[in-house]
């Protein structure tokens, strides 16, 4: 009998936009951080803009990676409850998980939209380089909406598998 791959076994699937965005963000983050390390080493001073750009890139990276995890059903859950029991129970828990994720990301999108709008309305500027703060905060509701849609997509996918 051939062993079955576990839930974390790698699969050969095509890369999605989330993968490209997360990879680009991670690469740019690494380059900016490395440039700042070199500047500190050789000049004993750091670039003021690197922290602000790095924080924005971390938000983008986190949200893109979370979206990739949701659509691949690789998000965090308590496997002892999910994997034990009947197939109907697992199916029900998968639907509940997808709906709970969609609700959480919808709330995050709404609150992130208010946050970005306040940054825009009050003309908040970043402390290091003086750029409009909404340039950084707009990514939270945009990618939060993408996450919400991915969670709904996952729910529909699980529901069709009934």
PDB file of C-alpha atoms in Angstrom:
ATOM      1  CA  UNK A   1       0.000   0.000   0.000  1.00  0.00           C
ATOM      2  CA  UNK A   2       1.403   3.345  -1.068  1.00  0.00           C
ATOM      3  CA  UNK A   3       1.535   6.051   1.672  1.00  0.00           C
ATOM      4  CA  UNK A   4      -0.762   9.007   1.128  1.00  0.00           C
ATOM      5  CA  UNK A   5       0.707  12.509   1.225  1.00  0.00           C
ATOM      6  CA  UNK A   6      -0.136  14.541   4.324  1.00  0.00           C
ATOM      7  CA  UNK A   7      -1.954  17.854   4.331  1.00  0.00           C
ATOM      8  CA  UNK A   8       1.294  19.820   3.999  1.00  0.00           C
ATOM      9  CA  UNK A   9       2.687  17.787   1.080  1.00  0.00           C
ATOM     10  CA  UNK A  10       3.818  20.016  -1.772  1.00  0.00           C
ATOM     11  CA  UNK A  11       1.743  19.899  -4.899  1.00  0.00           C
ATOM     12  CA  UNK A  12       2.559  20.960  -8.409  1.00  0.00           C
ATOM     13  CA  UNK A  13       0.140  23.790  -8.994  1.00  0.00           C
ATOM     14  CA  UNK A  14       0.455  26.962 -10.965  1.00  0.00           C
ATOM     15  CA  UNK A  15       1.511  30.154  -9.267  1.00  0.00           C
ATOM     16  CA  UNK A  16      -1.235  32.652  -8.530  1.00  0.00           C
ATOM     17  CA  UNK A  17      -1.072  36.438  -8.329  1.00  0.00           C
ATOM     18  CA  UNK A  18      -0.645  36.136  -4.564  1.00  0.00           C
ATOM     19  CA  UNK A  19       2.555  34.155  -5.030  1.00  0.00           C
ATOM     20  CA  UNK A  20       4.004  36.732  -7.392  1.00  0.00           C
ATOM     21  CA  UNK A  21       3.054  39.663  -5.165  1.00  0.00           C
ATOM     22  CA  UNK A  22       4.426  37.971  -2.035  1.00  0.00           C
ATOM     23  CA  UNK A  23       7.647  37.029  -3.821  1.00  0.00           C
ATOM     24  CA  UNK A  24       8.133  40.522  -5.206  1.00  0.00           C
ATOM     25  CA  UNK A  25       7.448  42.085  -1.795  1.00  0.00           C
ATOM     26  CA  UNK A  26       9.841  39.718  -0.048  1.00  0.00           C
ATOM     27  CA  UNK A  27      12.591  40.342  -2.589  1.00  0.00           C
ATOM     28  CA  UNK A  28      12.200  44.109  -2.400  1.00  0.00           C
ATOM     29  CA  UNK A  29      12.105  43.927   1.387  1.00  0.00           C
ATOM     30  CA  UNK A  30      15.345  41.939   1.412  1.00  0.00           C
ATOM     31  CA  UNK A  31      17.054  44.427  -0.921  1.00  0.00           C
ATOM     32  CA  UNK A  32      15.976  47.454   1.108  1.00  0.00           C
ATOM     33  CA  UNK A  33      17.021  45.862   4.382  1.00  0.00           C
ATOM     34  CA  UNK A  34      20.369  44.796   2.940  1.00  0.00           C
ATOM     35  CA  UNK A  35      20.997  48.318   1.630  1.00  0.00           C
ATOM     36  CA  UNK A  36      20.233  49.719   5.065  1.00  0.00           C
ATOM     37  CA  UNK A  37      22.613  47.230   6.723  1.00  0.00           C
ATOM     38  CA  UNK A  38      25.378  48.233   4.339  1.00  0.00           C
ATOM     39  CA  UNK A  39      24.715  51.922   4.939  1.00  0.00           C
ATOM     40  CA  UNK A  40      24.849  51.426   8.702  1.00  0.00           C
ATOM     41  CA  UNK A  41      28.032  49.382   8.476  1.00  0.00           C
ATOM     42  CA  UNK A  42      29.953  51.811   6.279  1.00  0.00           C
ATOM     43  CA  UNK A  43      28.542  55.170   7.452  1.00  0.00           C
ATOM     44  CA  UNK A  44      27.128  54.530  10.971  1.00  0.00           C
ATOM     45  CA  UNK A  45      23.834  56.035   9.767  1.00  0.00           C
ATOM     46  CA  UNK A  46      20.742  54.424   8.351  1.00  0.00           C
ATOM     47  CA  UNK A  47      18.333  55.412   5.630  1.00  0.00           C
ATOM     48  CA  UNK A  48      15.237  56.987   7.178  1.00  0.00           C
ATOM     49  CA  UNK A  49      12.941  55.756   4.449  1.00  0.00           C
ATOM     50  CA  UNK A  50      13.740  52.057   4.806  1.00  0.00           C
ATOM     51  CA  UNK A  51      11.616  51.501   7.919  1.00  0.00           C
ATOM     52  CA  UNK A  52       8.523  53.059   6.351  1.00  0.00           C
ATOM     53  CA  UNK A  53       8.859  51.203   3.071  1.00  0.00           C
ATOM     54  CA  UNK A  54       9.640  47.954   4.913  1.00  0.00           C
ATOM     55  CA  UNK A  55       6.529  48.275   7.067  1.00  0.00           C
ATOM     56  CA  UNK A  56       4.353  48.782   3.980  1.00  0.00           C
ATOM     57  CA  UNK A  57       5.983  45.829   2.242  1.00  0.00           C
ATOM     58  CA  UNK A  58       5.421  43.634   5.300  1.00  0.00           C
ATOM     59  CA  UNK A  59       1.693  44.417   5.186  1.00  0.00           C
ATOM     60  CA  UNK A  60       1.576  43.541   1.480  1.00  0.00           C
ATOM     61  CA  UNK A  61       3.616  40.368   2.036  1.00  0.00           C
ATOM     62  CA  UNK A  62       1.452  39.225   4.940  1.00  0.00           C
ATOM     63  CA  UNK A  63      -1.840  39.829   3.163  1.00  0.00           C
ATOM     64  CA  UNK A  64      -0.684  38.214  -0.105  1.00  0.00           C
ATOM     65  CA  UNK A  65       0.660  35.144   1.717  1.00  0.00           C
ATOM     66  CA  UNK A  66      -2.555  34.878   3.741  1.00  0.00           C
ATOM     67  CA  UNK A  67      -4.569  34.967   0.532  1.00  0.00           C
ATOM     68  CA  UNK A  68      -2.423  32.190  -0.931  1.00  0.00           C
ATOM     69  CA  UNK A  69      -2.934  30.129   2.246  1.00  0.00           C
ATOM     70  CA  UNK A  70      -6.717  30.609   2.170  1.00  0.00           C
ATOM     71  CA  UNK A  71      -7.176  29.574  -1.454  1.00  0.00           C
ATOM     72  CA  UNK A  72      -4.939  26.512  -0.948  1.00  0.00           C
ATOM     73  CA  UNK A  73      -6.697  25.592   2.326  1.00  0.00           C
ATOM     74  CA  UNK A  74      -3.399  25.788   4.217  1.00  0.00           C
ATOM     75  CA  UNK A  75      -4.467  28.219   6.907  1.00  0.00           C
ATOM     76  CA  UNK A  76      -4.021  27.546  10.606  1.00  0.00           C
ATOM     77  CA  UNK A  77      -6.612  25.343  12.259  1.00  0.00           C
ATOM     78  CA  UNK A  78      -6.787  22.743  14.985  1.00  0.00           C
ATOM     79  CA  UNK A  79      -6.329  19.551  12.990  1.00  0.00           C
ATOM     80  CA  UNK A  80      -7.433  17.205  15.792  1.00  0.00           C
ATOM     81  CA  UNK A  81     -10.969  18.568  15.467  1.00  0.00           C
ATOM     82  CA  UNK A  82     -10.884  18.806  11.696  1.00  0.00           C
ATOM     83  CA  UNK A  83      -9.420  15.420  10.776  1.00  0.00           C
ATOM     84  CA  UNK A  84     -11.299  13.281  13.287  1.00  0.00           C
ATOM     85  CA  UNK A  85     -14.892  12.326  12.745  1.00  0.00           C
ATOM     86  CA  UNK A  86     -17.004  11.624   9.723  1.00  0.00           C
ATOM     87  CA  UNK A  87     -16.667  13.093   6.255  1.00  0.00           C
ATOM     88  CA  UNK A  88     -19.845  15.100   6.827  1.00  0.00           C
ATOM     89  CA  UNK A  89     -18.333  16.651   9.944  1.00  0.00           C
ATOM     90  CA  UNK A  90     -15.136  17.569   8.106  1.00  0.00           C
ATOM     91  CA  UNK A  91     -17.190  19.069   5.292  1.00  0.00           C
ATOM     92  CA  UNK A  92     -19.278  21.095   7.758  1.00  0.00           C
ATOM     93  CA  UNK A  93     -16.172  22.333   9.604  1.00  0.00           C
ATOM     94  CA  UNK A  94     -14.495  23.300   6.303  1.00  0.00           C
ATOM     95  CA  UNK A  95     -17.545  25.377   5.382  1.00  0.00           C
ATOM     96  CA  UNK A  96     -17.621  27.015   8.822  1.00  0.00           C
ATOM     97  CA  UNK A  97     -13.919  27.752   8.586  1.00  0.00           C
ATOM     98  CA  UNK A  98     -14.268  29.387   5.180  1.00  0.00           C
ATOM     99  CA  UNK A  99     -17.239  31.472   6.307  1.00  0.00           C
ATOM    100  CA  UNK A 100     -15.483  32.554   9.504  1.00  0.00           C
ATOM    101  CA  UNK A 101     -12.437  33.558   7.457  1.00  0.00           C
ATOM    102  CA  UNK A 102     -14.592  35.533   5.030  1.00  0.00           C
ATOM    103  CA  UNK A 103     -16.295  37.336   7.913  1.00  0.00           C
ATOM    104  CA  UNK A 104     -13.008  38.144   9.647  1.00  0.00           C
ATOM    105  CA  UNK A 105     -11.436  39.468   6.451  1.00  0.00           C
ATOM    106  CA  UNK A 106     -14.570  41.474   5.613  1.00  0.00           C
ATOM    107  CA  UNK A 107     -14.339  43.161   9.019  1.00  0.00           C
ATOM    108  CA  UNK A 108     -10.621  43.781   8.449  1.00  0.00           C
ATOM    109  CA  UNK A 109     -11.448  45.308   5.059  1.00  0.00           C
ATOM    110  CA  UNK A 110     -14.053  47.633   6.560  1.00  0.00           C
ATOM    111  CA  UNK A 111     -11.829  48.792   9.398  1.00  0.00           C
ATOM    112  CA  UNK A 112      -8.826  49.098   7.086  1.00  0.00           C
ATOM    113  CA  UNK A 113     -10.895  51.232   4.716  1.00  0.00           C
ATOM    114  CA  UNK A 114     -11.785  53.620   7.525  1.00  0.00           C
ATOM    115  CA  UNK A 115      -8.131  53.749   8.562  1.00  0.00           C
ATOM    116  CA  UNK A 116      -6.905  54.517   5.034  1.00  0.00           C
ATOM    117  CA  UNK A 117      -9.675  57.059   4.494  1.00  0.00           C
ATOM    118  CA  UNK A 118      -8.754  58.862   7.730  1.00  0.00           C
ATOM    119  CA  UNK A 119      -5.126  58.994   6.606  1.00  0.00           C
ATOM    120  CA  UNK A 120      -6.288  60.510   3.317  1.00  0.00           C
ATOM    121  CA  UNK A 121      -8.867  62.886   4.812  1.00  0.00           C
ATOM    122  CA  UNK A 122      -6.597  64.293   7.510  1.00  0.00           C
ATOM    123  CA  UNK A 123      -3.590  64.409   5.149  1.00  0.00           C
ATOM    124  CA  UNK A 124      -1.389  62.377   7.463  1.00  0.00           C
ATOM    125  CA  UNK A 125       2.211  62.194   6.294  1.00  0.00           C
ATOM    126  CA  UNK A 126       4.804  59.598   7.166  1.00  0.00           C
ATOM    127  CA  UNK A 127       7.322  60.730   9.791  1.00  0.00           C
ATOM    128  CA  UNK A 128      10.495  59.660   7.989  1.00  0.00           C
ATOM    129  CA  UNK A 129      10.109  60.939   4.452  1.00  0.00           C
ATOM    130  CA  UNK A 130       6.861  62.880   4.518  1.00  0.00           C
ATOM    131  CA  UNK A 131       4.898  60.843   1.995  1.00  0.00           C
ATOM    132  CA  UNK A 132       1.123  60.666   2.333  1.00  0.00           C
ATOM    133  CA  UNK A 133       0.442  57.887   4.832  1.00  0.00           C
ATOM    134  CA  UNK A 134      -2.508  56.556   2.825  1.00  0.00           C
ATOM    135  CA  UNK A 135      -0.028  55.359   0.205  1.00  0.00           C
ATOM    136  CA  UNK A 136       0.920  52.695   2.750  1.00  0.00           C
ATOM    137  CA  UNK A 137      -2.437  52.119   4.447  1.00  0.00           C
ATOM    138  CA  UNK A 138      -4.479  51.681   1.241  1.00  0.00           C
ATOM    139  CA  UNK A 139      -3.038  48.193   0.790  1.00  0.00           C
ATOM    140  CA  UNK A 140      -4.794  46.888   3.900  1.00  0.00           C
ATOM    141  CA  UNK A 141      -8.374  47.288   2.564  1.00  0.00           C
ATOM    142  CA  UNK A 142      -7.431  46.414  -1.022  1.00  0.00           C
ATOM    143  CA  UNK A 143      -5.770  43.149  -0.081  1.00  0.00           C
ATOM    144  CA  UNK A 144      -8.322  42.561   2.678  1.00  0.00           C
ATOM    145  CA  UNK A 145     -11.026  42.604   0.017  1.00  0.00           C
ATOM    146  CA  UNK A 146      -9.003  40.138  -2.052  1.00  0.00           C
ATOM    147  CA  UNK A 147      -8.710  37.913   1.020  1.00  0.00           C
ATOM    148  CA  UNK A 148     -12.457  38.127   1.617  1.00  0.00           C
ATOM    149  CA  UNK A 149     -13.145  37.110  -1.976  1.00  0.00           C
ATOM    150  CA  UNK A 150     -10.665  34.235  -1.734  1.00  0.00           C
ATOM    151  CA  UNK A 151     -12.361  32.987   1.451  1.00  0.00           C
ATOM    152  CA  UNK A 152     -15.764  33.132  -0.275  1.00  0.00           C
ATOM    153  CA  UNK A 153     -14.233  31.323  -3.236  1.00  0.00           C
ATOM    154  CA  UNK A 154     -12.912  28.649  -0.865  1.00  0.00           C
ATOM    155  CA  UNK A 155     -16.365  28.323   0.730  1.00  0.00           C
ATOM    156  CA  UNK A 156     -17.979  27.801  -2.683  1.00  0.00           C
ATOM    157  CA  UNK A 157     -15.320  25.271  -3.606  1.00  0.00           C
ATOM    158  CA  UNK A 158     -15.918  23.283  -0.414  1.00  0.00           C
ATOM    159  CA  UNK A 159     -19.678  23.515  -0.857  1.00  0.00           C
ATOM    160  CA  UNK A 160     -19.459  22.080  -4.405  1.00  0.00           C
ATOM    161  CA  UNK A 161     -17.485  19.106  -3.090  1.00  0.00           C
ATOM    162  CA  UNK A 162     -20.501  17.881  -1.115  1.00  0.00           C
TER     163      UNK A 162
END
